[in-house]
């Protein structure tokens, strides 16, 4: 069954708590937290002080996606929150990627690594054993509501093949422009989890929107 992770970036920010409770009620598995620093990504969102205030409904896992340059500078403030289940950093954002992933695991979070659309999958080939999640970006980081880039889809298949060959349990999450229209082919390529900004928070009926993704 597809794991659905609505992105809080697309929620109504004047009532974040209610928006989180609403997607949990509607059947969301994870909550995607897009952290941007204005340097790695051309937008600034929120950080640890805001995340610390968010309600965490039972059963909803927090899936943080750091689009931050040199995240090792601030990783401790995220690890210290104690509410993050998945913590993903970009392969392009740090020099000592393996060290950072190990640090995340040692702190009790599931480490994840993300790739921008233009980044070759080979960039994570040697850290695949160090992560529980690979987050494949199918838009360029920065904004929700961007157009899905179909040219990135073969990357999912390539990474899935490595995971299967090595007998790993690593999940693949796809982020950017995922909708019920493309979810079936992405699952066929190896997608286990999808980020859904517009596809959930952009819809009127969250429950129907999540069901539409899970039913493809
Ligand atoms: C983009 C973010 C995404 C975004 C997804 O930089 O990483 O998580 O919120 O939004 P949609 O699903 O609308 O493309
Ligand atoms: Zn994201």
XYZ file of N, CA, C and O and ligand atoms in Angstrom:
879
model
N 0.854 -1.214 0.000
C 0.000 0.000 0.000
C 0.882 1.253 0.000
O 1.832 1.338 0.781
N 0.550 2.186 -0.850
C 1.337 3.422 -0.959
C 1.275 4.232 0.348
O 0.202 4.459 0.900
N 2.435 4.674 0.800
C 2.520 5.570 1.965
C 2.296 7.000 1.464
O 2.972 7.437 0.529
N 1.346 7.697 2.071
C 1.042 9.072 1.627
C 1.511 10.065 2.688
O 1.157 9.957 3.864
N 2.313 11.034 2.236
C 2.919 12.024 3.128
C 2.539 13.435 2.670
O 3.248 14.071 1.889
N 1.404 13.958 3.139
C 1.010 15.318 2.759
C 2.065 16.330 3.213
O 2.593 16.222 4.322
N 2.355 17.295 2.341
C 3.366 18.298 2.667
C 2.723 19.527 3.293
O 1.879 20.186 2.690
N 3.207 19.842 4.492
C 2.655 20.968 5.250
C 2.856 22.308 4.538
O 2.159 23.281 4.815
N 3.790 22.315 3.577
C 4.052 23.530 2.796
C 2.796 23.999 2.054
O 2.637 25.191 1.793
N 1.938 23.054 1.709
C 0.725 23.411 0.952
C -0.483 23.628 1.859
O -1.581 23.899 1.371
N -0.282 23.487 3.174
C -1.417 23.643 4.099
C -1.713 25.120 4.339
O -0.924 25.989 3.959
N -2.839 25.375 4.981
C -3.190 26.743 5.386
C -2.378 27.078 6.650
O -2.653 26.556 7.732
N -1.385 27.949 6.496
C -0.434 28.207 7.585
C -1.046 28.973 8.755
O -0.423 29.079 9.816
N -2.237 29.492 8.583
C -2.864 30.204 9.701
C -3.470 29.230 10.705
O -3.907 29.636 11.778
N -3.496 27.938 10.347
C -4.062 26.932 11.262
C -3.355 25.593 11.086
O -3.982 24.585 10.759
N -2.045 25.622 11.319
C -1.235 24.422 11.073
C -1.696 23.231 11.911
O -1.756 22.102 11.423
N -2.000 23.483 13.183
C -2.414 22.385 14.058
C -3.644 21.671 13.513
O -3.674 20.438 13.406
N -4.638 22.443 13.132
C -5.879 21.859 12.609
C -5.629 21.146 11.281
O -6.221 20.088 11.002
N -4.731 21.700 10.485
C -4.429 21.085 9.186
C -3.745 19.718 9.371
O -3.948 18.798 8.579
N -2.929 19.607 10.419
C -2.255 18.328 10.686
C -3.273 17.288 11.177
O -3.314 16.156 10.706
N -4.112 17.710 12.130
C -5.140 16.794 12.647
C -6.040 16.326 11.490
O -6.435 15.158 11.426
N -6.328 17.235 10.576
C -7.249 16.898 9.475
C -6.675 15.824 8.558
O -7.392 14.888 8.185
N -5.399 15.920 8.209
C -4.860 14.873 7.321
C -4.668 13.550 8.063
O -4.779 12.478 7.468
N -4.393 13.644 9.376
C -4.274 12.402 10.155
C -5.623 11.676 10.158
O -5.704 10.466 9.911
N -6.678 12.424 10.396
C -8.047 11.868 10.369
C -8.399 11.305 9.000
O -9.145 10.347 8.883
N -7.852 11.950 7.970
C -8.188 11.587 6.588
C -7.394 10.386 6.082
O -7.574 9.955 4.949
N -6.473 9.861 6.926
C -5.771 8.636 6.541
C -4.324 8.812 6.098
O -3.736 7.883 5.547
N -3.741 9.986 6.347
C -2.328 10.167 5.990
C -1.454 9.265 6.850
O -1.767 9.014 8.020
N -0.362 8.782 6.274
C 0.567 7.920 7.004
C 1.672 8.749 7.647
O 2.062 8.527 8.782
N 2.210 9.678 6.854
C 3.299 10.538 7.300
C 2.889 11.996 7.081
O 1.935 12.279 6.345
N 3.642 12.901 7.722
C 3.487 14.340 7.453
C 4.840 14.850 6.961
O 5.855 14.728 7.653
N 4.847 15.412 5.753
C 6.092 15.869 5.149
C 6.390 17.302 5.561
O 5.552 18.191 5.383
N 7.579 17.521 6.113
C 7.966 18.844 6.624
C 9.113 19.386 5.774
O 10.254 18.912 5.875
N 8.805 20.339 4.910
C 9.789 20.907 3.980
C 10.514 22.078 4.635
O 9.953 23.164 4.784
N 11.770 21.847 4.979
C 12.569 22.891 5.627
C 13.503 23.511 4.582
O 14.317 22.804 3.980
N 13.370 24.804 4.336
C 14.207 25.481 3.325
C 14.882 26.695 3.945
O 14.278 27.413 4.743
N 16.135 26.923 3.510
C 16.975 27.950 4.158
C 17.216 29.188 3.303
O 17.961 30.077 3.710
N 16.635 29.239 2.104
C 16.873 30.399 1.243
C 18.219 30.352 0.535
O 18.534 31.251 -0.241
N 19.018 29.337 0.788
C 20.318 29.189 0.119
C 20.326 27.929 -0.744
O 20.502 27.993 -1.949
N 20.080 26.806 -0.108
C 20.009 25.566 -0.895
C 18.788 25.583 -1.808
O 18.820 25.098 -2.935
N 17.688 26.132 -1.271
C 16.439 26.232 -2.041
C 16.005 27.697 -2.057
O 16.205 28.410 -1.071
N 15.392 28.138 -3.158
C 15.024 29.550 -3.267
C 13.729 29.894 -2.542
O 12.815 30.476 -3.119
N 13.659 29.520 -1.281
C 12.483 29.807 -0.469
C 12.887 29.618 0.993
O 13.874 28.924 1.283
N 12.157 30.222 1.900
C 12.411 30.042 3.330
C 11.100 29.582 3.951
O 10.062 30.217 3.735
N 11.151 28.486 4.694
C 9.893 27.970 5.247
C 9.898 28.048 6.772
O 9.681 29.111 7.340
N 10.161 26.941 7.423
C 10.117 26.909 8.893
C 11.231 26.003 9.396
O 11.831 25.264 8.619
N 11.476 26.075 10.688
C 12.553 25.279 11.273
C 12.148 24.699 12.612
O 10.948 24.620 12.931
N 13.130 24.305 13.420
C 12.845 23.611 14.677
C 11.843 24.304 15.606
O 10.990 23.612 16.182
N 11.865 25.641 15.782
C 10.903 26.226 16.734
C 9.452 26.002 16.316
O 8.585 25.815 17.186
N 9.199 26.060 15.026
C 7.825 25.820 14.548
C 7.482 24.336 14.664
O 6.408 23.964 15.157
N 8.397 23.481 14.247
C 8.128 22.034 14.302
C 7.855 21.606 15.751
O 6.998 20.761 16.017
N 8.574 22.222 16.686
C 8.391 21.871 18.103
C 6.972 22.154 18.589
O 6.508 21.548 19.554
N 6.276 23.068 17.942
C 4.908 23.431 18.357
C 3.830 22.602 17.678
O 2.643 22.747 18.011
N 4.219 21.781 16.712
C 3.191 21.069 15.938
C 2.621 19.899 16.730
O 3.371 19.152 17.367
N 1.308 19.711 16.679
C 0.728 18.525 17.311
C 1.132 17.287 16.517
O 1.332 17.367 15.298
N 1.276 16.179 17.221
C 1.629 14.940 16.523
C 0.583 13.872 16.829
O 0.697 13.153 17.823
N -0.429 13.764 15.973
C -1.485 12.774 16.220
C -0.916 11.351 16.225
O 0.042 11.066 15.506
N -1.518 10.485 17.028
C -1.064 9.097 17.117
C -1.070 8.467 15.725
O -2.026 8.626 14.967
N -0.001 7.769 15.407
C 0.057 7.046 14.137
C 0.604 7.859 12.974
O 0.899 7.308 11.917
N 0.728 9.157 13.133
C 1.246 9.991 12.038
C 2.754 10.185 12.231
O 3.188 10.729 13.246
N 3.536 9.721 11.257
C 4.990 9.850 11.381
C 5.466 11.156 10.747
O 4.963 11.541 9.692
N 6.405 11.808 11.392
C 6.954 13.063 10.870
C 8.143 12.769 9.950
O 9.113 12.134 10.339
N 8.041 13.289 8.741
C 8.968 13.017 7.643
C 9.599 14.355 7.230
O 9.033 15.099 6.444
N 10.762 14.673 7.829
C 11.363 15.991 7.578
C 12.330 15.937 6.397
O 13.130 15.004 6.261
N 12.240 16.943 5.542
C 13.044 17.042 4.315
C 13.834 18.342 4.388
O 13.276 19.418 4.202
N 15.116 18.223 4.693
C 15.951 19.418 4.864
C 16.538 19.864 3.526
O 17.414 19.185 2.970
N 16.059 20.996 3.028
C 16.639 21.612 1.827
C 17.470 22.796 2.331
O 17.061 23.962 2.267
N 18.611 22.438 2.913
C 19.443 23.357 3.677
C 20.893 23.116 3.277
O 21.304 21.954 3.148
N 21.655 24.177 3.081
C 23.080 24.025 2.754
C 23.868 23.705 4.018
O 23.654 24.337 5.050
N 24.730 22.719 3.960
C 25.525 22.277 5.114
C 24.645 21.992 6.340
O 24.786 22.634 7.392
N 23.758 21.039 6.226
C 22.824 20.755 7.322
C 23.516 20.283 8.603
O 22.921 20.353 9.684
N 24.779 19.867 8.507
C 25.488 19.433 9.720
C 25.579 20.565 10.744
O 25.694 20.327 11.939
N 25.490 21.823 10.270
C 25.564 22.981 11.181
C 24.378 23.032 12.141
O 24.482 23.532 13.247
N 23.229 22.533 11.663
C 22.007 22.720 12.458
C 21.288 21.394 12.743
O 20.190 21.395 13.285
N 21.930 20.292 12.398
C 21.248 18.994 12.512
C 20.853 18.687 13.961
O 19.797 18.088 14.218
N 21.676 19.115 14.910
C 21.388 18.803 16.317
C 20.055 19.393 16.777
O 19.357 18.795 17.587
N 19.705 20.561 16.255
C 18.436 21.164 16.692
C 17.238 20.397 16.126
O 16.150 20.439 16.692
N 17.442 19.694 15.014
C 16.362 18.843 14.502
C 16.323 17.520 15.268
O 15.259 17.042 15.645
N 17.487 16.947 15.498
C 17.532 15.668 16.221
C 17.015 15.833 17.646
O 16.373 14.940 18.189
N 17.255 17.004 18.221
C 16.835 17.270 19.595
C 15.327 17.398 19.760
O 14.816 17.346 20.886
N 14.605 17.567 18.670
C 13.146 17.717 18.768
C 12.496 16.461 19.334
O 11.503 16.530 20.056
N 13.043 15.321 18.940
C 12.505 14.052 19.429
C 11.194 13.632 18.782
O 10.627 12.609 19.159
N 10.701 14.405 17.814
C 9.422 14.046 17.177
C 9.594 13.587 15.731
O 8.631 13.168 15.096
N 10.811 13.683 15.213
C 11.011 13.317 13.802
C 11.276 11.823 13.678
O 12.130 11.273 14.374
N 10.519 11.184 12.814
C 10.718 9.752 12.562
C 11.710 9.553 11.426
O 12.540 8.668 11.461
N 11.567 10.380 10.389
C 12.409 10.301 9.199
C 13.089 11.653 9.031
O 12.422 12.693 9.102
N 14.396 11.635 8.800
C 15.119 12.904 8.619
C 16.003 12.762 7.380
O 16.958 11.977 7.361
N 15.622 13.532 6.361
C 16.272 13.409 5.046
C 17.100 14.654 4.740
O 16.627 15.781 4.905
N 18.328 14.416 4.281
C 19.197 15.513 3.851
C 19.528 15.309 2.369
O 19.433 14.196 1.850
N 19.924 16.387 1.712
C 20.273 16.296 0.294
C 21.721 15.865 0.097
O 22.631 16.392 0.761
N 21.924 14.962 -0.855
C 23.283 14.509 -1.188
C 24.145 15.685 -1.646
O 25.352 15.696 -1.412
N 23.500 16.695 -2.263
C 24.264 17.828 -2.820
C 24.629 18.859 -1.754
O 25.353 19.812 -2.036
N 24.081 18.701 -0.542
C 24.157 19.800 0.428
C 25.313 19.699 1.417
O 25.538 20.617 2.194
N 26.032 18.584 1.391
C 27.046 18.367 2.430
C 28.229 17.584 1.878
O 28.069 16.779 0.949
N 29.393 17.811 2.441
C 30.593 17.114 1.959
C 30.698 15.712 2.554
O 30.975 14.747 1.857
N 30.428 15.607 3.858
C 30.602 14.306 4.514
C 29.238 13.671 4.769
O 28.761 13.580 5.900
N 28.649 13.229 3.648
C 27.279 12.722 3.678
C 27.151 11.493 4.576
O 26.216 11.398 5.380
N 28.070 10.563 4.473
C 27.951 9.320 5.241
C 28.011 9.604 6.739
O 27.247 9.023 7.510
N 28.881 10.529 7.119
C 28.994 10.880 8.546
C 27.675 11.441 9.076
O 27.215 11.099 10.163
N 27.043 12.285 8.257
C 25.790 12.909 8.658
C 24.658 11.875 8.776
O 23.868 11.896 9.725
N 24.623 10.961 7.828
C 23.584 9.917 7.856
C 23.756 9.029 9.087
O 22.775 8.647 9.736
N 24.998 8.731 9.413
C 25.271 7.907 10.596
C 24.849 8.624 11.879
O 24.276 8.023 12.784
N 25.105 9.936 11.891
C 24.725 10.763 13.046
C 23.202 10.722 13.249
O 22.704 10.618 14.378
N 22.477 10.803 12.149
C 21.008 10.773 12.207
C 20.543 9.416 12.751
O 19.695 9.329 13.626
N 21.165 8.344 12.243
C 20.781 7.004 12.728
C 21.108 6.843 14.211
O 20.300 6.333 14.983
N 22.278 7.300 14.597
C 22.699 7.163 15.996
C 21.751 7.909 16.941
O 21.622 7.551 18.108
N 21.101 8.971 16.407
C 20.176 9.756 17.246
C 18.785 9.128 17.292
O 17.887 9.663 17.956
N 18.594 8.029 16.571
C 17.317 7.315 16.658
C 16.301 7.672 15.590
O 15.142 7.271 15.681
N 16.722 8.430 14.561
C 15.820 8.724 13.429
C 16.176 7.813 12.254
O 17.308 7.348 12.148
N 15.208 7.620 11.371
C 15.496 6.924 10.119
C 16.204 7.911 9.186
O 15.605 8.930 8.815
N 17.446 7.644 8.773
C 18.118 8.569 7.871
C 17.611 8.431 6.434
O 17.372 7.328 5.951
N 17.471 9.587 5.777
C 17.088 9.592 4.369
C 18.030 10.472 3.583
O 18.641 11.404 4.125
N 18.157 10.162 2.290
C 18.982 11.002 1.417
C 18.146 11.390 0.212
O 17.360 10.592 -0.295
N 18.287 12.649 -0.210
C 17.490 13.139 -1.335
C 18.381 13.583 -2.482
O 19.537 13.971 -2.283
N 17.814 13.520 -3.688
C 18.515 13.907 -4.909
C 17.699 14.913 -5.693
O 16.503 14.679 -5.965
N 18.321 16.009 -6.093
C 17.669 16.949 -7.004
C 17.457 16.284 -8.363
O 18.140 15.312 -8.697
N 16.559 16.836 -9.178
C 16.305 16.223 -10.487
C 17.564 16.032 -11.339
O 17.686 15.020 -12.033
N 18.503 16.963 -11.277
C 19.683 16.868 -12.161
C 20.803 16.008 -11.587
O 21.816 15.792 -12.248
N 20.639 15.512 -10.378
C 21.718 14.744 -9.726
C 21.642 13.273 -10.111
O 20.584 12.657 -9.978
N 22.762 12.709 -10.571
C 22.731 11.291 -10.962
C 22.537 10.375 -9.749
O 23.041 10.687 -8.664
N 21.866 9.255 -9.938
C 21.643 8.332 -8.812
C 22.943 7.787 -8.235
O 23.010 7.452 -7.056
N 23.983 7.739 -9.082
C 25.274 7.205 -8.623
C 25.815 7.982 -7.420
O 26.631 7.473 -6.665
N 25.350 9.188 -7.237
C 25.838 9.993 -6.105
C 25.508 9.354 -4.758
O 26.169 9.642 -3.759
N 24.505 8.472 -4.732
C 24.160 7.846 -3.443
C 24.466 6.343 -3.418
O 24.150 5.658 -2.444
N 25.097 5.862 -4.491
C 25.334 4.408 -4.595
C 26.086 3.866 -3.376
O 25.798 2.777 -2.892
N 27.013 4.639 -2.863
C 27.868 4.156 -1.768
C 27.349 4.534 -0.386
O 28.020 4.282 0.611
N 26.180 5.148 -0.325
C 25.578 5.367 1.004
C 24.222 4.670 1.121
O 23.524 4.824 2.122
N 23.884 3.895 0.102
C 22.569 3.251 0.098
C 22.357 2.364 1.329
O 21.246 2.265 1.856
N 23.431 1.742 1.796
C 23.324 0.884 2.981
C 23.178 1.694 4.273
O 22.891 1.137 5.323
N 23.414 2.993 4.187
C 23.356 3.841 5.389
C 22.016 4.550 5.541
O 21.841 5.322 6.483
N 21.094 4.356 4.611
C 19.814 5.079 4.680
C 18.637 4.114 4.730
O 18.718 2.978 4.273
N 17.532 4.607 5.275
C 16.278 3.846 5.271
C 15.323 4.396 4.216
O 14.278 3.804 3.949
N 15.695 5.568 3.638
C 14.801 6.238 2.686
C 15.619 6.976 1.630
O 16.604 7.637 1.966
N 15.188 6.840 0.382
C 15.736 7.681 -0.684
C 14.593 8.547 -1.190
O 13.534 8.036 -1.578
N 14.793 9.860 -1.143
C 13.757 10.816 -1.557
C 14.142 11.350 -2.931
O 15.103 12.115 -3.063
N 13.424 10.911 -3.940
C 13.728 11.329 -5.312
C 12.891 12.556 -5.642
O 11.658 12.494 -5.651
N 13.555 13.670 -5.907
C 12.850 14.912 -6.249
C 12.465 14.887 -7.727
O 13.322 14.719 -8.593
N 11.192 15.106 -7.993
C 10.716 15.166 -9.374
C 10.277 16.593 -9.739
O 9.585 16.795 -10.728
N 10.687 17.548 -8.889
C 10.659 18.983 -9.211
C 11.941 19.545 -8.592
O 12.567 18.892 -7.761
N 12.301 20.756 -8.951
C 13.438 21.399 -8.274
C 12.952 21.962 -6.942
O 11.851 22.528 -6.861
N 13.769 21.796 -5.881
C 13.341 22.240 -4.555
C 12.926 23.709 -4.541
O 13.528 24.532 -5.233
N 11.918 24.013 -3.752
C 11.553 25.412 -3.559
C 10.081 25.669 -3.321
O 9.735 26.449 -2.452
N 9.247 25.013 -4.096
C 7.827 25.378 -4.052
C 6.947 24.161 -4.286
O 7.334 23.243 -5.013
N 5.758 24.225 -3.702
C 4.776 23.198 -4.050
C 4.032 23.671 -5.295
O 4.144 24.825 -5.702
N 3.330 22.738 -5.911
C 2.527 23.085 -7.084
C 3.305 23.182 -8.384
O 2.792 23.676 -9.383
N 4.548 22.694 -8.399
C 5.313 22.716 -9.649
C 4.977 21.479 -10.486
O 4.449 20.493 -9.996
N 5.370 21.565 -11.749
C 5.046 20.492 -12.692
C 6.008 19.318 -12.518
O 7.224 19.499 -12.452
N 5.449 18.132 -12.444
C 6.211 16.881 -12.362
C 7.156 16.757 -13.558
O 6.752 17.005 -14.698
N 8.409 16.359 -13.294
C 9.383 16.192 -14.378
C 9.481 14.710 -14.763
O 10.150 13.938 -14.067
N 8.835 14.297 -15.842
C 8.803 12.864 -16.183
C 10.188 12.295 -16.496
O 10.420 11.093 -16.347
N 11.125 13.159 -16.883
C 12.467 12.670 -17.243
C 13.201 12.053 -16.056
O 14.174 11.322 -16.238
N 12.732 12.326 -14.832
C 13.427 11.809 -13.639
C 12.979 10.379 -13.301
O 13.675 9.658 -12.584
N 11.844 9.959 -13.852
C 11.260 8.668 -13.449
C 12.226 7.474 -13.578
O 12.262 6.628 -12.675
N 13.028 7.388 -14.639
C 13.948 6.226 -14.732
C 14.932 6.128 -13.568
O 15.430 5.043 -13.258
N 15.189 7.248 -12.908
C 16.095 7.230 -11.749
C 15.511 6.359 -10.627
O 16.241 5.680 -9.904
N 14.194 6.391 -10.505
C 13.531 5.598 -9.459
C 13.797 4.110 -9.697
O 14.165 3.369 -8.782
N 13.651 3.717 -10.960
C 13.858 2.311 -11.314
C 15.296 1.871 -11.033
O 15.533 0.780 -10.502
N 16.233 2.737 -11.375
C 17.650 2.430 -11.173
C 17.943 2.205 -9.684
O 18.583 1.239 -9.281
N 17.429 3.093 -8.851
C 17.691 2.988 -7.409
C 16.989 1.751 -6.846
O 17.539 1.015 -6.024
N 15.770 1.501 -7.318
C 15.022 0.310 -6.854
C 15.809 -0.964 -7.161
O 15.883 -1.872 -6.325
N 16.406 -1.018 -8.346
C 17.196 -2.204 -8.714
C 18.352 -2.424 -7.752
O 18.611 -3.555 -7.344
N 19.021 -1.361 -7.356
C 20.127 -1.496 -6.394
C 19.588 -2.026 -5.065
O 20.200 -2.891 -4.443
N 18.457 -1.479 -4.632
C 17.875 -1.876 -3.340
C 17.536 -3.368 -3.351
O 17.869 -4.109 -2.422
N 16.896 -3.801 -4.431
C 16.487 -5.210 -4.539
C 17.717 -6.113 -4.601
O 17.819 -7.115 -3.883
N 18.679 -5.736 -5.440
C 19.902 -6.547 -5.599
C 20.644 -6.721 -4.289
O 21.198 -7.770 -4.007
N 20.642 -5.668 -3.474
C 21.389 -5.746 -2.206
C 20.544 -6.285 -1.060
O 21.017 -6.390 0.069
N 19.281 -6.589 -1.349
C 18.407 -7.139 -0.309
C 18.110 -6.143 0.800
O 17.920 -6.524 1.959
N 18.056 -4.852 0.457
C 17.802 -3.819 1.472
C 16.298 -3.570 1.626
O 15.500 -3.945 0.757
N 15.940 -2.921 2.737
C 14.524 -2.589 2.959
C 14.273 -1.096 2.720
O 13.200 -0.586 3.046
N 15.262 -0.409 2.177
C 15.189 1.040 1.942
C 13.942 1.414 1.139
O 13.643 0.790 0.123
N 13.242 2.437 1.613
C 12.046 2.900 0.904
C 12.411 3.995 -0.085
O 13.348 4.766 0.145
N 11.637 4.092 -1.152
C 11.788 5.204 -2.106
C 10.559 6.098 -1.996
O 9.414 5.640 -2.134
N 10.828 7.374 -1.724
C 9.758 8.372 -1.656
C 9.939 9.326 -2.837
O 11.066 9.727 -3.144
N 8.852 9.670 -3.487
C 8.919 10.578 -4.637
C 8.266 11.895 -4.237
O 7.195 11.911 -3.616
N 8.945 12.998 -4.580
C 8.532 14.324 -4.098
C 8.491 15.326 -5.248
O 9.528 15.648 -5.831
N 7.288 15.805 -5.538
C 7.145 16.858 -6.531
C 6.160 16.499 -7.631
O 6.437 15.646 -8.465
N 5.004 17.115 -7.567
C 4.028 16.928 -8.649
C 3.402 15.550 -8.719
O 2.901 15.143 -9.766
N 3.434 14.815 -7.596
C 2.809 13.479 -7.603
C 1.297 13.650 -7.463
O 0.814 14.460 -6.661
N 0.562 12.887 -8.258
C -0.903 12.967 -8.239
C -1.456 11.588 -8.588
O -0.701 10.698 -8.999
N -2.769 11.403 -8.461
C -3.333 10.110 -8.855
C -3.075 9.791 -10.332
O -3.087 8.636 -10.737
N -2.774 10.807 -11.117
C -2.525 10.577 -12.562
C -1.200 9.861 -12.822
O -1.101 9.059 -13.738
N -0.172 10.178 -12.037
C 1.132 9.554 -12.316
C 1.544 8.535 -11.245
O 2.570 7.869 -11.384
N 0.758 8.391 -10.189
C 1.181 7.538 -9.065
C 1.323 6.062 -9.465
O 2.229 5.374 -8.981
N 0.465 5.575 -10.341
C 0.544 4.153 -10.722
C 1.886 3.846 -11.397
O 2.570 2.891 -11.053
N 2.259 4.674 -12.354
C 3.512 4.388 -13.057
C 4.716 4.595 -12.129
O 5.724 3.888 -12.251
N 4.610 5.518 -11.186
C 5.709 5.712 -10.237
C 5.834 4.514 -9.299
O 6.934 4.085 -8.952
N 4.692 3.945 -8.909
C 4.735 2.746 -8.059
C 5.322 1.576 -8.843
O 6.093 0.782 -8.304
N 4.972 1.483 -10.110
C 5.545 0.414 -10.939
C 7.068 0.557 -11.038
O 7.793 -0.421 -11.126
N 7.533 1.805 -11.003
C 8.985 2.048 -11.085
C 9.675 1.777 -9.753
O 10.895 1.591 -9.716
N 8.912 1.763 -8.645
C 9.538 1.463 -7.353
C 9.175 2.407 -6.231
O 9.732 2.315 -5.137
N 8.249 3.324 -6.463
C 7.861 4.272 -5.400
C 7.119 3.539 -4.266
O 6.170 2.803 -4.514
N 7.562 3.766 -3.018
C 6.877 3.210 -1.849
C 6.052 4.274 -1.132
O 5.071 3.962 -0.462
N 6.529 5.526 -1.200
C 5.875 6.622 -0.480
C 5.817 7.828 -1.401
O 6.710 8.032 -2.227
N 4.767 8.615 -1.271
C 4.703 9.833 -2.089
C 4.465 11.038 -1.204
O 3.728 10.982 -0.218
N 5.135 12.141 -1.566
C 4.834 13.432 -0.961
C 3.650 13.991 -1.744
O 3.602 13.884 -2.962
N 2.693 14.540 -1.013
C 1.520 15.094 -1.689
C 1.241 16.472 -1.111
O 0.688 16.603 -0.022
N 1.686 17.488 -1.826
C 1.374 18.860 -1.440
C 0.028 19.222 -2.026
O -1.017 19.085 -1.373
N 0.050 19.623 -3.291
C -1.182 20.006 -3.979
C -2.187 18.850 -4.040
O -3.394 19.090 -3.992
N -1.673 17.620 -4.149
C -2.576 16.477 -4.333
C -3.404 16.172 -3.092
O -4.395 15.445 -3.163
N -3.031 16.723 -1.925
C -3.869 16.557 -0.727
C -4.307 17.932 -0.201
O -5.489 18.263 -0.221
N -3.346 18.750 0.234
C -3.730 20.041 0.834
C -4.340 21.002 -0.195
O -5.027 21.942 0.178
N -4.088 20.728 -1.465
C -4.686 21.569 -2.507
C -6.102 21.154 -2.862
O -6.738 21.775 -3.718
N -6.591 20.080 -2.228
C -7.931 19.563 -2.542
C -8.904 19.920 -1.415
O -8.495 20.134 -0.280
N -10.168 19.915 -1.750
C -11.181 20.257 -0.735
C -11.361 19.122 0.269
O -11.416 19.342 1.467
N -11.463 17.902 -0.256
C -11.757 16.730 0.575
C -10.463 15.926 0.761
O -10.065 15.174 -0.133
N -9.824 16.082 1.931
C -8.525 15.420 2.143
C -8.657 13.892 2.120
O -7.791 13.188 1.640
N -9.741 13.416 2.683
C -9.924 11.954 2.749
C -10.032 11.355 1.341
O -9.386 10.355 1.028
N -10.825 12.005 0.502
C -10.979 11.530 -0.884
C -9.652 11.655 -1.627
O -9.289 10.786 -2.440
N -8.905 12.706 -1.335
C -7.626 12.930 -2.035
C -6.611 11.845 -1.665
O -5.890 11.328 -2.520
N -6.571 11.480 -0.380
C -5.628 10.437 0.049
C -6.061 9.076 -0.506
O -5.248 8.291 -0.980
N -7.360 8.840 -0.487
C -7.883 7.575 -1.024
C -7.574 7.466 -2.519
O -7.192 6.398 -3.014
N -7.699 8.567 -3.228
C -7.431 8.551 -4.673
C -5.976 8.153 -4.945
O -5.693 7.435 -5.911
N -5.061 8.574 -4.091
C -3.657 8.196 -4.265
C -3.446 6.716 -3.918
O -2.720 6.000 -4.602
N -4.084 6.281 -2.842
C -3.886 4.898 -2.394
C -4.579 3.881 -3.316
O -4.170 2.720 -3.369
N -5.614 4.317 -4.022
C -6.400 3.399 -4.854
C -5.866 3.223 -6.275
O -6.429 2.466 -7.039
N -4.810 3.954 -6.638
C -4.391 3.905 -8.057
C -3.929 2.508 -8.462
O -3.464 1.758 -7.643
C 9.389 21.140 -2.998
C 9.025 20.334 -1.790
C 7.851 19.457 -1.972
C 6.555 20.168 -2.284
C 5.626 19.187 -2.933
O 10.601 21.772 -2.784
O 10.104 19.495 -1.426
O 7.687 18.598 -0.856
O 5.939 20.702 -1.145
O 4.481 19.854 -3.377
P 3.630 19.275 -4.605
O 3.153 17.910 -4.214
O 2.536 20.272 -4.784
O 4.557 19.221 -5.796
Zn 9.781 17.863 0.160
